[in-house]
Every structure is written in C-alpha cells, then in structure tokens.
Coordinates of C-alpha atoms and ligand atoms in Angstrom, one line a residue:
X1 CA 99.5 -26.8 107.0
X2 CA 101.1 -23.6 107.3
X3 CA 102.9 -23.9 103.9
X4 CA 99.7 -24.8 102.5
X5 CA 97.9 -21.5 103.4
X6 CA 101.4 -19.6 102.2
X7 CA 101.3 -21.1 98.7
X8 CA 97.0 -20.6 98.4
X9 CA 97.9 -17.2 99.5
X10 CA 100.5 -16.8 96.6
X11 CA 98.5 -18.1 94.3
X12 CA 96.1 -15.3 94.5
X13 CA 96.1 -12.4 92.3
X14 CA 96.7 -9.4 94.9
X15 CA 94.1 -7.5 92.9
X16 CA 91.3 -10.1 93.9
X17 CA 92.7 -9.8 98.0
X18 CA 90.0 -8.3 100.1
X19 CA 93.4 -6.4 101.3
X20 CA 93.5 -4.6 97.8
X21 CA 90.2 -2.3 99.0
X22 CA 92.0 -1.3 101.9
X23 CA 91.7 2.5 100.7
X24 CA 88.2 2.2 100.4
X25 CA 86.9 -0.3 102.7
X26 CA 87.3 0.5 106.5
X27 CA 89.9 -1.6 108.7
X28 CA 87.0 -2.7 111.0
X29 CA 84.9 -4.2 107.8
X30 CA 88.2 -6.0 106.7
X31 CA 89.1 -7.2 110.0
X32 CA 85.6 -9.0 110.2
X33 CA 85.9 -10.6 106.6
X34 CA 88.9 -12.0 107.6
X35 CA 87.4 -13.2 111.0
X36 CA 84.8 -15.0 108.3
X37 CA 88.0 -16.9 107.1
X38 CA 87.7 -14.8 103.5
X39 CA 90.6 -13.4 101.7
X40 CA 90.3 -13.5 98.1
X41 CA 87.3 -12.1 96.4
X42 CA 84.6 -14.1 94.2
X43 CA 84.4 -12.9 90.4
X44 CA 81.2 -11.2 91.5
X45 CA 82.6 -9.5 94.9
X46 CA 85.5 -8.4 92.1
X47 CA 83.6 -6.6 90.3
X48 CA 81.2 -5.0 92.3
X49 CA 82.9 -3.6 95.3
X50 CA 85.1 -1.1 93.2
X51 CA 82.0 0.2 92.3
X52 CA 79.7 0.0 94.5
X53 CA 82.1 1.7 96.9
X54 CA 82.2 4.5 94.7
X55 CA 79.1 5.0 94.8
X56 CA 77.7 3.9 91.6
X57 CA 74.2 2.8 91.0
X58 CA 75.0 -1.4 90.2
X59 CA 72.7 -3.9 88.8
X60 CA 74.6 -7.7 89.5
X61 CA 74.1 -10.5 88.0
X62 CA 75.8 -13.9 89.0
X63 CA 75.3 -17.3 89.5
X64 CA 73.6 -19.2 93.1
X65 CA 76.5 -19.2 95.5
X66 CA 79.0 -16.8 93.8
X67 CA 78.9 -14.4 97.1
X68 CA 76.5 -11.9 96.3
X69 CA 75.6 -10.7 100.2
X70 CA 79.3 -10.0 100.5
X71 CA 79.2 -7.7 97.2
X72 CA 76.1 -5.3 98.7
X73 CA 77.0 -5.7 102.7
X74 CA 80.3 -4.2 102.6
X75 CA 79.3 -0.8 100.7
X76 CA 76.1 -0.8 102.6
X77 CA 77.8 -0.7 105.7
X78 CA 81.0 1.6 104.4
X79 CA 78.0 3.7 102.8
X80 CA 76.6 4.2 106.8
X81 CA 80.2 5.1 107.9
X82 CA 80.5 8.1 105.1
X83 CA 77.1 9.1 106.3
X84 CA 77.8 9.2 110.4
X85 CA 81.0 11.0 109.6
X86 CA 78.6 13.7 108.4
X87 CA 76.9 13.6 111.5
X88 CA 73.4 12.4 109.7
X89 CA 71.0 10.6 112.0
X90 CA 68.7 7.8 111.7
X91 CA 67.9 4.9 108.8
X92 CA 70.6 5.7 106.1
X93 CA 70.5 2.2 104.5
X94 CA 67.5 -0.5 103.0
X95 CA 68.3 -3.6 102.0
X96 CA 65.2 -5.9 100.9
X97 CA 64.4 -9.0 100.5
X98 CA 61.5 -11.3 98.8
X99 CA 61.2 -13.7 102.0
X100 CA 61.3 -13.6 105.9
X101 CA 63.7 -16.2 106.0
X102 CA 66.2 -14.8 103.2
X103 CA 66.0 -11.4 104.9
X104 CA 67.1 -13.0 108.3
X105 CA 70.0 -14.6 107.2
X106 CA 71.5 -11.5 105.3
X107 CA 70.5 -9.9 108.8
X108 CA 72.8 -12.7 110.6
X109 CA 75.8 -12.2 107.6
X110 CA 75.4 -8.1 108.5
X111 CA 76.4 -9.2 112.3
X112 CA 79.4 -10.6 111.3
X113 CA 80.2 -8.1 109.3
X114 CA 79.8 -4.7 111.9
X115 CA 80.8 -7.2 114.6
X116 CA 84.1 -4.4 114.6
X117 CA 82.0 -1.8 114.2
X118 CA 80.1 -0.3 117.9
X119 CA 78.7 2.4 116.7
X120 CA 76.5 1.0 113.5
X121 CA 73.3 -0.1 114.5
X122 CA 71.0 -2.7 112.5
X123 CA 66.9 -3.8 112.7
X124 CA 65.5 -6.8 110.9
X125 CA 61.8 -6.0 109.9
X126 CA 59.7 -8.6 108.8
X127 CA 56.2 -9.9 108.8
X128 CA 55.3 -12.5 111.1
X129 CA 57.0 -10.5 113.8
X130 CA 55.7 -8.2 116.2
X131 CA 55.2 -4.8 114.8
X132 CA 55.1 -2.8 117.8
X133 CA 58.9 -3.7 118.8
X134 CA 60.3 -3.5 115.2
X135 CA 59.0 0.3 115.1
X136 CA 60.4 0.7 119.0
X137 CA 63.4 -0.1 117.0
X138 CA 63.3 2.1 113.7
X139 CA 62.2 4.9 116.2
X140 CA 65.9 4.7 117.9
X141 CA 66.9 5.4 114.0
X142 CA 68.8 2.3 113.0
X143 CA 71.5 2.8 110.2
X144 CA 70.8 -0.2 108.4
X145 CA 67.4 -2.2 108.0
X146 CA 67.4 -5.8 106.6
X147 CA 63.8 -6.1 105.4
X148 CA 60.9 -7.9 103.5
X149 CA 58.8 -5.0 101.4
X150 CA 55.5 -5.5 102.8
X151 CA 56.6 -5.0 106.3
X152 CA 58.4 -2.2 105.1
X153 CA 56.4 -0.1 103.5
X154 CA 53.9 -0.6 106.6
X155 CA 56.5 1.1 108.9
X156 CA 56.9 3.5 106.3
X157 CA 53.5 5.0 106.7
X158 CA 54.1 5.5 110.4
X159 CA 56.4 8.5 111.9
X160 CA 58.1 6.5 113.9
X161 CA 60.4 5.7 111.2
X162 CA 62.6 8.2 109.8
X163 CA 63.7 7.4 106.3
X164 CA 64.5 11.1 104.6
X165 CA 68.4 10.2 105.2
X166 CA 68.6 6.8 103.3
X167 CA 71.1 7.2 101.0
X168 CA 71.5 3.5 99.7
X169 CA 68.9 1.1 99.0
X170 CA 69.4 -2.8 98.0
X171 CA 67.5 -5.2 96.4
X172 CA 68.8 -8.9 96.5
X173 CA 66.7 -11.2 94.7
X174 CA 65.2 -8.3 92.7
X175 CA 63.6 -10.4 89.8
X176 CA 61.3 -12.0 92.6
X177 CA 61.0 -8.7 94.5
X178 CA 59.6 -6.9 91.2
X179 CA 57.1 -9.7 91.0
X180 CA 52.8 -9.7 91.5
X181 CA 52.7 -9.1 94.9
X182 CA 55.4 -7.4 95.9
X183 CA 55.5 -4.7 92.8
X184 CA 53.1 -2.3 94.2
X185 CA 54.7 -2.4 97.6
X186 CA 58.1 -1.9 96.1
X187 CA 56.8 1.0 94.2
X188 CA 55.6 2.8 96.8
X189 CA 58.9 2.4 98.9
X190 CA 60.8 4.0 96.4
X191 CA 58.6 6.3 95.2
X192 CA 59.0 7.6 99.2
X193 CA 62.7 7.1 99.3
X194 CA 64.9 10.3 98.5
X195 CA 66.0 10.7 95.1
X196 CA 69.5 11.0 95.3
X197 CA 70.7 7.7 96.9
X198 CA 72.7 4.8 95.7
X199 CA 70.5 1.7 94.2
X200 CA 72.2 -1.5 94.1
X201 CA 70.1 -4.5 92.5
X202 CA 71.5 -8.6 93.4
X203 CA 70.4 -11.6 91.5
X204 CA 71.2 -14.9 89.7
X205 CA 68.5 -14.1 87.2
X206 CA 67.0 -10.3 85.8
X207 CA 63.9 -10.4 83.8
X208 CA 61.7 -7.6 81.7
X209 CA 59.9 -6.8 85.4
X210 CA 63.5 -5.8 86.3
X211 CA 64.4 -3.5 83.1
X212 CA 61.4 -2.0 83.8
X213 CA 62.8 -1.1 87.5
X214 CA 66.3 -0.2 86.4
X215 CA 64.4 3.1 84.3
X216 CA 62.0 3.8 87.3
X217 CA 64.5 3.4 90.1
X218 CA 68.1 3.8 89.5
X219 CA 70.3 6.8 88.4
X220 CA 70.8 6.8 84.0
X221 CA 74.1 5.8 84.7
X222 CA 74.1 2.0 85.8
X223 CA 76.5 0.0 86.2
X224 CA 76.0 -3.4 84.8
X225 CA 78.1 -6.2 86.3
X226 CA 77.5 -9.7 84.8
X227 CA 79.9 -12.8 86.0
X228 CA 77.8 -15.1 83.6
X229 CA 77.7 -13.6 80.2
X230 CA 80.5 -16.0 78.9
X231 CA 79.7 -19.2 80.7
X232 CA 78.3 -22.0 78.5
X233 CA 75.9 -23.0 81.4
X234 CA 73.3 -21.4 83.3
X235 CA 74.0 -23.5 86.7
X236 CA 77.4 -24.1 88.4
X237 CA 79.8 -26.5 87.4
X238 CA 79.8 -28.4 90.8
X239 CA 75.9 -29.4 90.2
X240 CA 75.0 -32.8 88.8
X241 CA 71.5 -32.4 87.7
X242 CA 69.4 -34.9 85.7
X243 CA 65.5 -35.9 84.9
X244 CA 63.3 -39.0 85.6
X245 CA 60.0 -39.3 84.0
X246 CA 57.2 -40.9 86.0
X247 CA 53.7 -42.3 85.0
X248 CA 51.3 -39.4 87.1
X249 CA 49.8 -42.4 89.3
X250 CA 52.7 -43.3 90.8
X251 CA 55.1 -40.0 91.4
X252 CA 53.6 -41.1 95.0
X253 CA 55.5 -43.9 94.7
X254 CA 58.6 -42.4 92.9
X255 CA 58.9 -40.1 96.3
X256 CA 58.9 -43.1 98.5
X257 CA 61.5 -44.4 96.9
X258 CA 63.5 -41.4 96.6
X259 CA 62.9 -40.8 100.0
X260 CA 64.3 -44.1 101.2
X261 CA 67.7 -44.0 98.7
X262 CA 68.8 -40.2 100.2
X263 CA 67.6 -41.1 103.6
X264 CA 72.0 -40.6 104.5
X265 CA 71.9 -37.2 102.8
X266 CA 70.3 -33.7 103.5
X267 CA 67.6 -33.2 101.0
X268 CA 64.8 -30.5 99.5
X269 CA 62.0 -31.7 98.3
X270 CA 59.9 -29.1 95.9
X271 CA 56.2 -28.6 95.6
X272 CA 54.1 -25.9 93.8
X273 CA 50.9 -25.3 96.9
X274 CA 51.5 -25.4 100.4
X275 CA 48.8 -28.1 100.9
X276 CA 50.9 -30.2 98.6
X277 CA 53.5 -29.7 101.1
X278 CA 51.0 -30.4 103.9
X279 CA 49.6 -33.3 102.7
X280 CA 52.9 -35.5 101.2
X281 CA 54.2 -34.5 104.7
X282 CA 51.1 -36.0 106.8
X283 CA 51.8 -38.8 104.5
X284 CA 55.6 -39.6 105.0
X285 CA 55.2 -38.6 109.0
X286 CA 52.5 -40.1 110.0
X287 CA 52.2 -43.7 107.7
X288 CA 55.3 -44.2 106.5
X289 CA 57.2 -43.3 109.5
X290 CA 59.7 -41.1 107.5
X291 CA 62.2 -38.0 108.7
X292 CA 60.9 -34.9 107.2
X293 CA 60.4 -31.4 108.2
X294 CA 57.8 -29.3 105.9
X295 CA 58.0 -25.5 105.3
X296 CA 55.4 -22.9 103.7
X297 CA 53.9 -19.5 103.2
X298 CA 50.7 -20.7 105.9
X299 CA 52.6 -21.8 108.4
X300 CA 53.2 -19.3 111.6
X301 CA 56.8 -17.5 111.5
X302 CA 58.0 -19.2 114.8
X303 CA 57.1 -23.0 113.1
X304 CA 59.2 -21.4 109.8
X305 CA 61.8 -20.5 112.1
X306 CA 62.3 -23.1 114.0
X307 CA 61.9 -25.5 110.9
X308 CA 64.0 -23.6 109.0
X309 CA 67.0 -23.6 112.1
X310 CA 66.7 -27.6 112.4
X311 CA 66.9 -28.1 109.2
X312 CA 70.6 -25.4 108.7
X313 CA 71.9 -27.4 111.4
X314 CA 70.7 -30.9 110.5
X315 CA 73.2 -33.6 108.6
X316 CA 70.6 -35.5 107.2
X317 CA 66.8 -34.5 106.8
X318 CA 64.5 -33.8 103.6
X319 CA 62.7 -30.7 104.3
X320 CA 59.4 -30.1 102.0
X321 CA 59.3 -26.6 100.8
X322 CA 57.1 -24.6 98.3
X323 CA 59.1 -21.7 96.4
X324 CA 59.6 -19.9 99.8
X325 CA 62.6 -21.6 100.2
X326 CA 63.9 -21.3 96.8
X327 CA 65.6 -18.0 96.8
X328 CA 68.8 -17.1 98.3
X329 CA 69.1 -19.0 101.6
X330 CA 72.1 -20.3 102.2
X331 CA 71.9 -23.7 104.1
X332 CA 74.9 -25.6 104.8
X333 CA 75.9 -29.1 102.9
X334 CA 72.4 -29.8 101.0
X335 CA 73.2 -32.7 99.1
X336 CA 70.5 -33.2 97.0
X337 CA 67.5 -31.0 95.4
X338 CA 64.3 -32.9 94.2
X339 CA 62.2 -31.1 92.1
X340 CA 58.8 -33.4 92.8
X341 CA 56.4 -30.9 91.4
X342 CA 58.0 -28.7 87.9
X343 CA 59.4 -24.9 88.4
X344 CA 57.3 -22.4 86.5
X345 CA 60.2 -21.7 84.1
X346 CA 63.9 -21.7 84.0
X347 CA 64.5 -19.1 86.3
X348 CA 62.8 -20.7 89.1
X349 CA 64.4 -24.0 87.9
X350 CA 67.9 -21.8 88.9
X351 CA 67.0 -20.7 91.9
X352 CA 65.7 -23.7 93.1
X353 CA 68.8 -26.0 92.4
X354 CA 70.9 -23.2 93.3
X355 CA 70.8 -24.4 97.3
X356 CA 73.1 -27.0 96.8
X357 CA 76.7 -26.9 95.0
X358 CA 76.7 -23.3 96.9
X359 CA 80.6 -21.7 97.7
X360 CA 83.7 -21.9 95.3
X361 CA 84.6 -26.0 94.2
X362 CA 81.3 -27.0 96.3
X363 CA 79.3 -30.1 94.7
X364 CA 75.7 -31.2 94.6
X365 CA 73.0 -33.2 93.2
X366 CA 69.8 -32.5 91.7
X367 CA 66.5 -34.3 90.4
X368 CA 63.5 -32.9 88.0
X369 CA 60.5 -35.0 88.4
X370 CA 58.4 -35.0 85.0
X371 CA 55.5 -36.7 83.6
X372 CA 55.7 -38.1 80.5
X373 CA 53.8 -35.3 78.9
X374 CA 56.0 -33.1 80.5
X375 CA 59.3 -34.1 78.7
X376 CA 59.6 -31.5 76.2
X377 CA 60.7 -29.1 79.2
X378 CA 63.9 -30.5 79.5
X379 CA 64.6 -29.2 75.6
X380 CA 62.8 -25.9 77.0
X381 CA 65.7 -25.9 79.9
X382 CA 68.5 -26.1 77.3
X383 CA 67.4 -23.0 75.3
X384 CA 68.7 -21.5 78.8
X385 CA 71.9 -23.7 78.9
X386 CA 70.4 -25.9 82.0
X387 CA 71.4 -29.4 80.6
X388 CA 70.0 -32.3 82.2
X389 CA 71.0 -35.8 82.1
X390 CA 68.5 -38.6 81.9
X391 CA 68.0 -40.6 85.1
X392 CA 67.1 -43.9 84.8
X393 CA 63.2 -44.8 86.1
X394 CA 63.4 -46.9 88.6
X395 CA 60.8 -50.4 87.8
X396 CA 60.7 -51.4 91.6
X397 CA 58.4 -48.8 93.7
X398 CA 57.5 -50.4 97.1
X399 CA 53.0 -50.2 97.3
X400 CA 51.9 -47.6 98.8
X401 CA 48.5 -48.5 98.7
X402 CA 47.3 -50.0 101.5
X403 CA 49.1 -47.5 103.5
X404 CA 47.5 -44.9 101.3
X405 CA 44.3 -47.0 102.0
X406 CA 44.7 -46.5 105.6
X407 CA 45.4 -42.3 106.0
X408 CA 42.8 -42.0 103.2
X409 CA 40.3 -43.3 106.0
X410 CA 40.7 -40.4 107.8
X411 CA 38.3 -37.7 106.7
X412 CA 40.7 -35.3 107.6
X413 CA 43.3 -36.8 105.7
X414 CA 40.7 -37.2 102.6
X415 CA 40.0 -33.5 102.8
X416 CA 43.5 -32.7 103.0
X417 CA 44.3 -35.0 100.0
X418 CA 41.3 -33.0 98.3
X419 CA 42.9 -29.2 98.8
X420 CA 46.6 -30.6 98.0
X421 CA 45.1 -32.1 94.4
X422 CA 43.1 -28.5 93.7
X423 CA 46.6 -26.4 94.8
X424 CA 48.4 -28.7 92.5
X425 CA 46.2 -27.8 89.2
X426 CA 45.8 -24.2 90.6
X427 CA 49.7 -24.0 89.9
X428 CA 49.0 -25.4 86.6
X429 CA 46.4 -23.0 85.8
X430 CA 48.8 -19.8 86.4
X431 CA 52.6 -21.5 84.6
X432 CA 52.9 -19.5 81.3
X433 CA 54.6 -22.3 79.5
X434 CA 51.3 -23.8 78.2
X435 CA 52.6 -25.5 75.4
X436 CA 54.3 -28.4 78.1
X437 CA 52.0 -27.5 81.2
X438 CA 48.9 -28.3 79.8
X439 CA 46.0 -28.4 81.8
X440 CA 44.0 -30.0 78.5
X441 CA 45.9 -32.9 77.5
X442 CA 46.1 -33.6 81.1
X443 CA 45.5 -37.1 82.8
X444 CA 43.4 -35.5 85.9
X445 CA 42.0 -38.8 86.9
X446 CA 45.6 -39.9 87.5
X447 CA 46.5 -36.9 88.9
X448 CA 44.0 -37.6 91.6
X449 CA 45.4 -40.8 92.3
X450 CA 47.8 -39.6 93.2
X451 CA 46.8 -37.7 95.7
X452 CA 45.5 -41.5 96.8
X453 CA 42.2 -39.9 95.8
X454 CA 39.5 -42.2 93.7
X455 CA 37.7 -40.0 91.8
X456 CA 38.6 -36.7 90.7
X457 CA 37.5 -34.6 93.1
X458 CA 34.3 -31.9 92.8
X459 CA 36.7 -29.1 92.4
X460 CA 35.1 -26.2 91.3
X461 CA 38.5 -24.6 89.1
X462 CA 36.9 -21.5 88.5
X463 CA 36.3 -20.7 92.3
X464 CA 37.8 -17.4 93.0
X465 CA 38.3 -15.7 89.5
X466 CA 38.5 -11.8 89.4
X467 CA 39.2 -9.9 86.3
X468 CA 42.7 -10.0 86.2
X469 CA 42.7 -13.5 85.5
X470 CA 41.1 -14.3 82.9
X471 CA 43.3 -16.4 81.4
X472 CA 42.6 -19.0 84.3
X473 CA 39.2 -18.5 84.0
X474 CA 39.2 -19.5 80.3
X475 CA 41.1 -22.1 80.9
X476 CA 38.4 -23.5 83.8
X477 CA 36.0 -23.3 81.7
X478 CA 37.3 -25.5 78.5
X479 CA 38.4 -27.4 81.1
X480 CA 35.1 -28.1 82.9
X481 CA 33.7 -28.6 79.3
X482 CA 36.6 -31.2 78.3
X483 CA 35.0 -33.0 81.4
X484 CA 31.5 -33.3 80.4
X485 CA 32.7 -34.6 77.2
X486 CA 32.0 -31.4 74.8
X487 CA 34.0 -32.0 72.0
X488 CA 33.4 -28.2 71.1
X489 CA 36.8 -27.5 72.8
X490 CA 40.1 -29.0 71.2
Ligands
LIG1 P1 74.7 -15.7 96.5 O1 73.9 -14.6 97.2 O2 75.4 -15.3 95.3 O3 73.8 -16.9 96.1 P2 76.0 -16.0 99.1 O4 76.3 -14.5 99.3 O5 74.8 -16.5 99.8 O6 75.7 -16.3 97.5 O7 77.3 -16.8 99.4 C1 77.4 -18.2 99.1 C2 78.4 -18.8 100.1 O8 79.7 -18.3 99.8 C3 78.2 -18.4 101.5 O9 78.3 -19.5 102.4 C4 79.3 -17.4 101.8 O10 79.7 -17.4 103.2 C5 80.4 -17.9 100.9 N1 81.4 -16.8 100.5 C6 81.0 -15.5 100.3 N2 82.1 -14.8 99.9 C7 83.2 -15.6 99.9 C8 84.6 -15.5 99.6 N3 85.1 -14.3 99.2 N4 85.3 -16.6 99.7 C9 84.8 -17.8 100.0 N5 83.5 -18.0 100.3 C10 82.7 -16.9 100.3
LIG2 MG1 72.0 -14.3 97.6

C-alpha cells in the first residue's frame, strides 16, 4: 500500500501538487485539502487557482465533476484572510448559487475547507429557511455567505447586513443563475455590491445570458479559463450514454420496466413539471409498490432536505427530480441517469447527466427517453459533441393497466393525473427547439394516455398568458384550433 501511494505520488507533476501554491495559499487551507484526501490538482483547479489567487477577475469553464468548488473556495477563503489581516469587518465574500440544495452543499465543502481556520466565519442563506435567524447571522458580520440570489438580495435590503466590504463575489452555475427568474435579482445584487471586488464565474456550460454578464459585472480584464476547448466530447469519458425511442402511450410502461431492471442501482429519474414528478411517484409508491423518493420546486425545504440526505446516503434508490436537481450537486455513486421526460436543449442535457461519472476515472450510465417524433434530437445533441448510442426498445412491458385502472379510480389521483398531463405540454409550450418539440404534430391523445387518462383532458393551454409570452399564447391558440379540426392552421 505504502509503495503504491509513493509511486502515484511520483507520478504527479509537482506543478499540479496542491503543495506547489504553498506561497499563496495559507498552511491552514492546505492542511484541510489534504485532510480531504487531495493532492494533485484537476486541470480546472490548475488553471484557476494561480489566478484567482491573484486576484484576477476569472470566468471557468469545465466539465460536470472536474472540481470546480475547489477552484472558487480556496481564493474565496484566502481572499477573507487578506482582508482580516487588514483589520476589515463584516461580509467580505458571496458566493451564489441557482438552488437551495446546491448552495448547501458548497456550504458543507466550505466547512471542510476553514475546518483549520477559527477565526473565518461562514452563513448559509437560503429560501425556505427562517429569515429572522439568517439575518441574526449576517448581523454578527459573517466573512463568507454561501447563498441562493433571491434570498440574498432580500437580506440585502435590510441593515442588518453589511455588505460595503465584499471584495469577492462568486457565481457557480452562472449560465442558470443569469437565467428568467433569477436575472433581475442578480442584477440588483451587483449593481449594490462595491465596484472594485474580484468576480469569479463557475460552470460546465456559458451561454449569450452569460457574455452579456461578463460586460456588466466583471473588470475588462477577464480571465478566461476553459479545460474543454480541445476535447472531442461535450460529456466525460467515464459516461455511457445512449437513446431508446418509445411509442407515447406506453413511456408508462417503458418506466416500469426500467424501474424494475436498475432496481440494484442508485438512479435519477428526470421530469419537466413537478406534478409530473408527483403524479409518476403516487403511481410507483402507492400501486406498484416501488422504492422511490421524489424531489421538486413545491415541496417544503425540510421534505427537500430530508429527501435529498436519504437519497446522498442511499446505495440503491431512484429519486424523481425536476431540473432542481440537475445542477451541481454532487451525490455519491449514482449509477444511472434517466432522462424520462427531454432536457430543453443541450446544455441542460449536460447538466443533467453530469450527476453520475462525477470525480477523475469515475463511470456511469445514462438513458434519453424519446418519442418517435422526437428522434431528430439526438442529431441536434451531436452538433454539441453529446453522442449517443442507440438502446435497444425493449418488446416485453409488463400491463400497467389495470393497475392504472385502479389509482385512476381515485378522483384525487384522476385530478392529479389531469395537472401532471397539462405541466407536461406547458414544458412543451416554452422549449425553443420547435422544430423537434412540436406541440403541432403532437399525438396529445396519446400523450394523455399516458397519464392513464382517457380523453384528453379540458385543459385550457392558454390559462395564464401575460404579454411576455406570446409565443405560448400563439402557440395555444393554433393548437386549440388544430383540435376543433380547422385546417386554417398547418
Ligand atoms: P464540479 O463543480 O466541477 O461539477 P465538484 O467541485 O462538485 O465538481 O467536484 C466533483 C468531485 O470531485 C467531488 O466529489 C470532489 O470532492 C472531487 N474533487 C475535487 N477536487 C479534487 C481533486 N483535486 N482530486 C480528487 N477529487 C477531487
Ligand atoms: Mg459545481
């Protein structure tokens, strides 16, 4: 054993030794990376931490799993040191987050990492948590808040929270962070933020959302680190990925199955609404007797929690998710990735499979559900170097129908089935790539039986329009046409 760690060791380039920062990187911070079991650096963590611990503005870019919390932690907390040794007080470093679970598990790596350090204080402030004790905290003047940007900017607007001494400000996950929804938040918070600070921006994917945030928020002199500009694919090596097409009526059926074949493994399961989520999990729970947990945006935080603790510790579970549980978390050992319902585009396709094959040499395995209209976006993933294989489909699904008979009995069940059919076409309605997602050429009748529903049900698609969508509402309406048989619309 002990040779073996001599001869890794000496196989290391002493340039890519967390060691080789020992100038600029404080002995407590290197003792606790090497209490994490770390020595050598990822490409990313290579290339950033020179950098960034100079003090350079850094936009990252580098695959799922490459070690980006590493690469903004350590100059965030060496960052606080420089400023303490000045004798400043109060919040001198932000790092944000798109999700409340994401943001509390680069909370958990920043323990680790001051775990040396007594003096360097740290608040994690999210929504879903009690406001009153997070600005109890910020009013102590943390150096370093892990944070989610609507929560943020709330406490921002309060005095408790002093903020004129933040010298470094991180966004991990940026693309998602720049997104509708968060963008005016985020605009705000750094509109407030002093000017002369450090920006540091993390993710496996940038888009035009983020250019546009690189000119608004960071110093003219960026530096831009990419680890994936000469790799041939988009997702790492470790990852077997393929696609299985499935008639719409029986993707039910498809799950079952899958279900029952990784029922040894620990799985994520994909859907675009949270009823989806809801309602496949009823299903699986309830009449089928199945192990699954389910997370999304409508639960409460302590059920996302907890759900989300079981299912980091568990050896063998599929957890349901929506997108919330996409980006960044870091969950030991998932073996498998199912994407039931289709990502929005290729990013998202990233992100998603990116929770499994995670660390360097790690492997895992992920499925793309399609319908058969739906095919052409496996030739849409390869424009962005994702390459999938073809899965076979499998002939023999098990009937779920009298089973389906028997929850659809329940009106509760029924009205559940109802809302998880409507969120899936709403996610329909707002995916850009029309040309594969098409709402038009659509099989809705099947699509509601699959939901084990009958008839299509008396959605109204147009509910809830304002202005800015227009394009949705257009879209309602040829669809409401196409219904009633008006061959105006083509
Ligand atoms: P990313 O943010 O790039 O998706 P993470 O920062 O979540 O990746 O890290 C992915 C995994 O790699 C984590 O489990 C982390 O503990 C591990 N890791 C980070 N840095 C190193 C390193 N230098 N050597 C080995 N493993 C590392
Ligand atoms: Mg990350």
């Amino acid at each position: 054993m002990e040779t073996e760690t001599n001869m890794e060791e000496e196989n290391i380039n002493p340039r890519n030794k967390f060691k080789s920062l020992k100038d600029k990187v404080s002995s407590a911070t290197l003792a606790a990376i090497k209490g994490m079991g770390f020595k050598k650096m990822t490409d990313i963590q290579a290339e950033v931490l020179p950098e960034a611990l100079d003090g350079f503005d850094v936009v990252a870019t580098a695959k799922t799993g490459s070690g980006k919390t590493l690469a903004f932690l350590i100059p965030a907390v060496e960052v606080v040191l420089q400023c303490k040794e000045k004798q400043l007080e109060g919040t001198f470093c932000i790092i944000v987050s798109p999700t409340r679970e994401l943001a509390t598990q680069t909370y958990t790596v920043l323990q680790d990492l001051i775990a040396y350090h007594e003096n360097i204080t740290s608040a994690l402030v999210i929504g879903g948590e009690s406001r009153k004790r997070q600005s109890a905290e910020l009013a102590t003047g943390v150096n370093i808040v892990v944070s989610t940007p609507g929560r943020l900017f709330d406490h921002m607007r309060t005095k408790e929270f002093d903020y004129r001494n933040v010298c470094c400000l991180v966004l991990d996950e940026a693309d998602k962070i720049f997104q509708y929804g968060f963008e005016e938040d985020l605009k705000q918070i750094i509109n407030r933020l002093p000017k002369d600070r450090q920006t540091m921006l993390f993710s496996a994917t940038q888009s035009e959302r983020t250019e546009a945030l690189i000119k608004s928020a960071m110093k003219e002199k960026v530096h831009n680190i990419n680890t994936d500009e000469d790799n041939l694919m988009a997702t790492v090596e470790g990852l077997k990925q393929g696609y299985a097409v499935c008639e719409t009526e029986f993707r039910l059926w498809w799950l079952d199955k899958l279900l029952k074949k990784t029922k040894n493994f620990k799985v994520m399961v994909f859907f675009s609404s949270c009823k989806s989520v809801e309602f496949h999990h009823e299903f699986f729970i309830k009449y089928c007797q199945a192990s699954v947990l389910c997370i999304h945006g409508k639960m409460s935080q302590s059920d996302r929690t907890e759900v989300i603790s079981n299912f980091y510790n568990a050896e063998k579970v599929a957890l349901f998710c929506t997108d919330l549980a996409a980006r960044g978390l870091d969950i030991p050992a998932v073996d498998w990735i199912v994407q039931f319902d289709p990502p929005a585009d290729a990013n998202e396709y990233i992100h998603r499979v990116g929770r499994t094959a995670r660390g360097m040499g790690a492997e895992g395995n992920a499925v793309l559900l399609l319908r058969p209209d739906e095919i052409e976006f496996v030739n849409y993933l390869k424009e962005s170097k994702i390459y999938l294989d073809k899965y076979e489909s499998w002939d023999k699904l098990a009937n779920l129908k009298p089973k389906l008979d028997a929850a659809m009995s329940d009106p509760q069940f029924h009205q559940l089935a109802v809302e998880a059919f409507e969120g899936y076409m709403r996610a329909f309605e707002v995916k850009k790539l029309k040309h594969i997602f098409n709402l038009l050429t659509m099989d809705v009748d099947a699509v509601a039986r699959s939901f084990g529903l009958k008839e299509r049900p008396d959605v109204d698609v147009r509910i809830g329009f304002s202005k800015k969508h227009r394009p949705r509402k257009r879209i309602a309406a040829m669809l409401a046409d196409k219904s009633t048989g008006n061959k105006r619309i083509k």
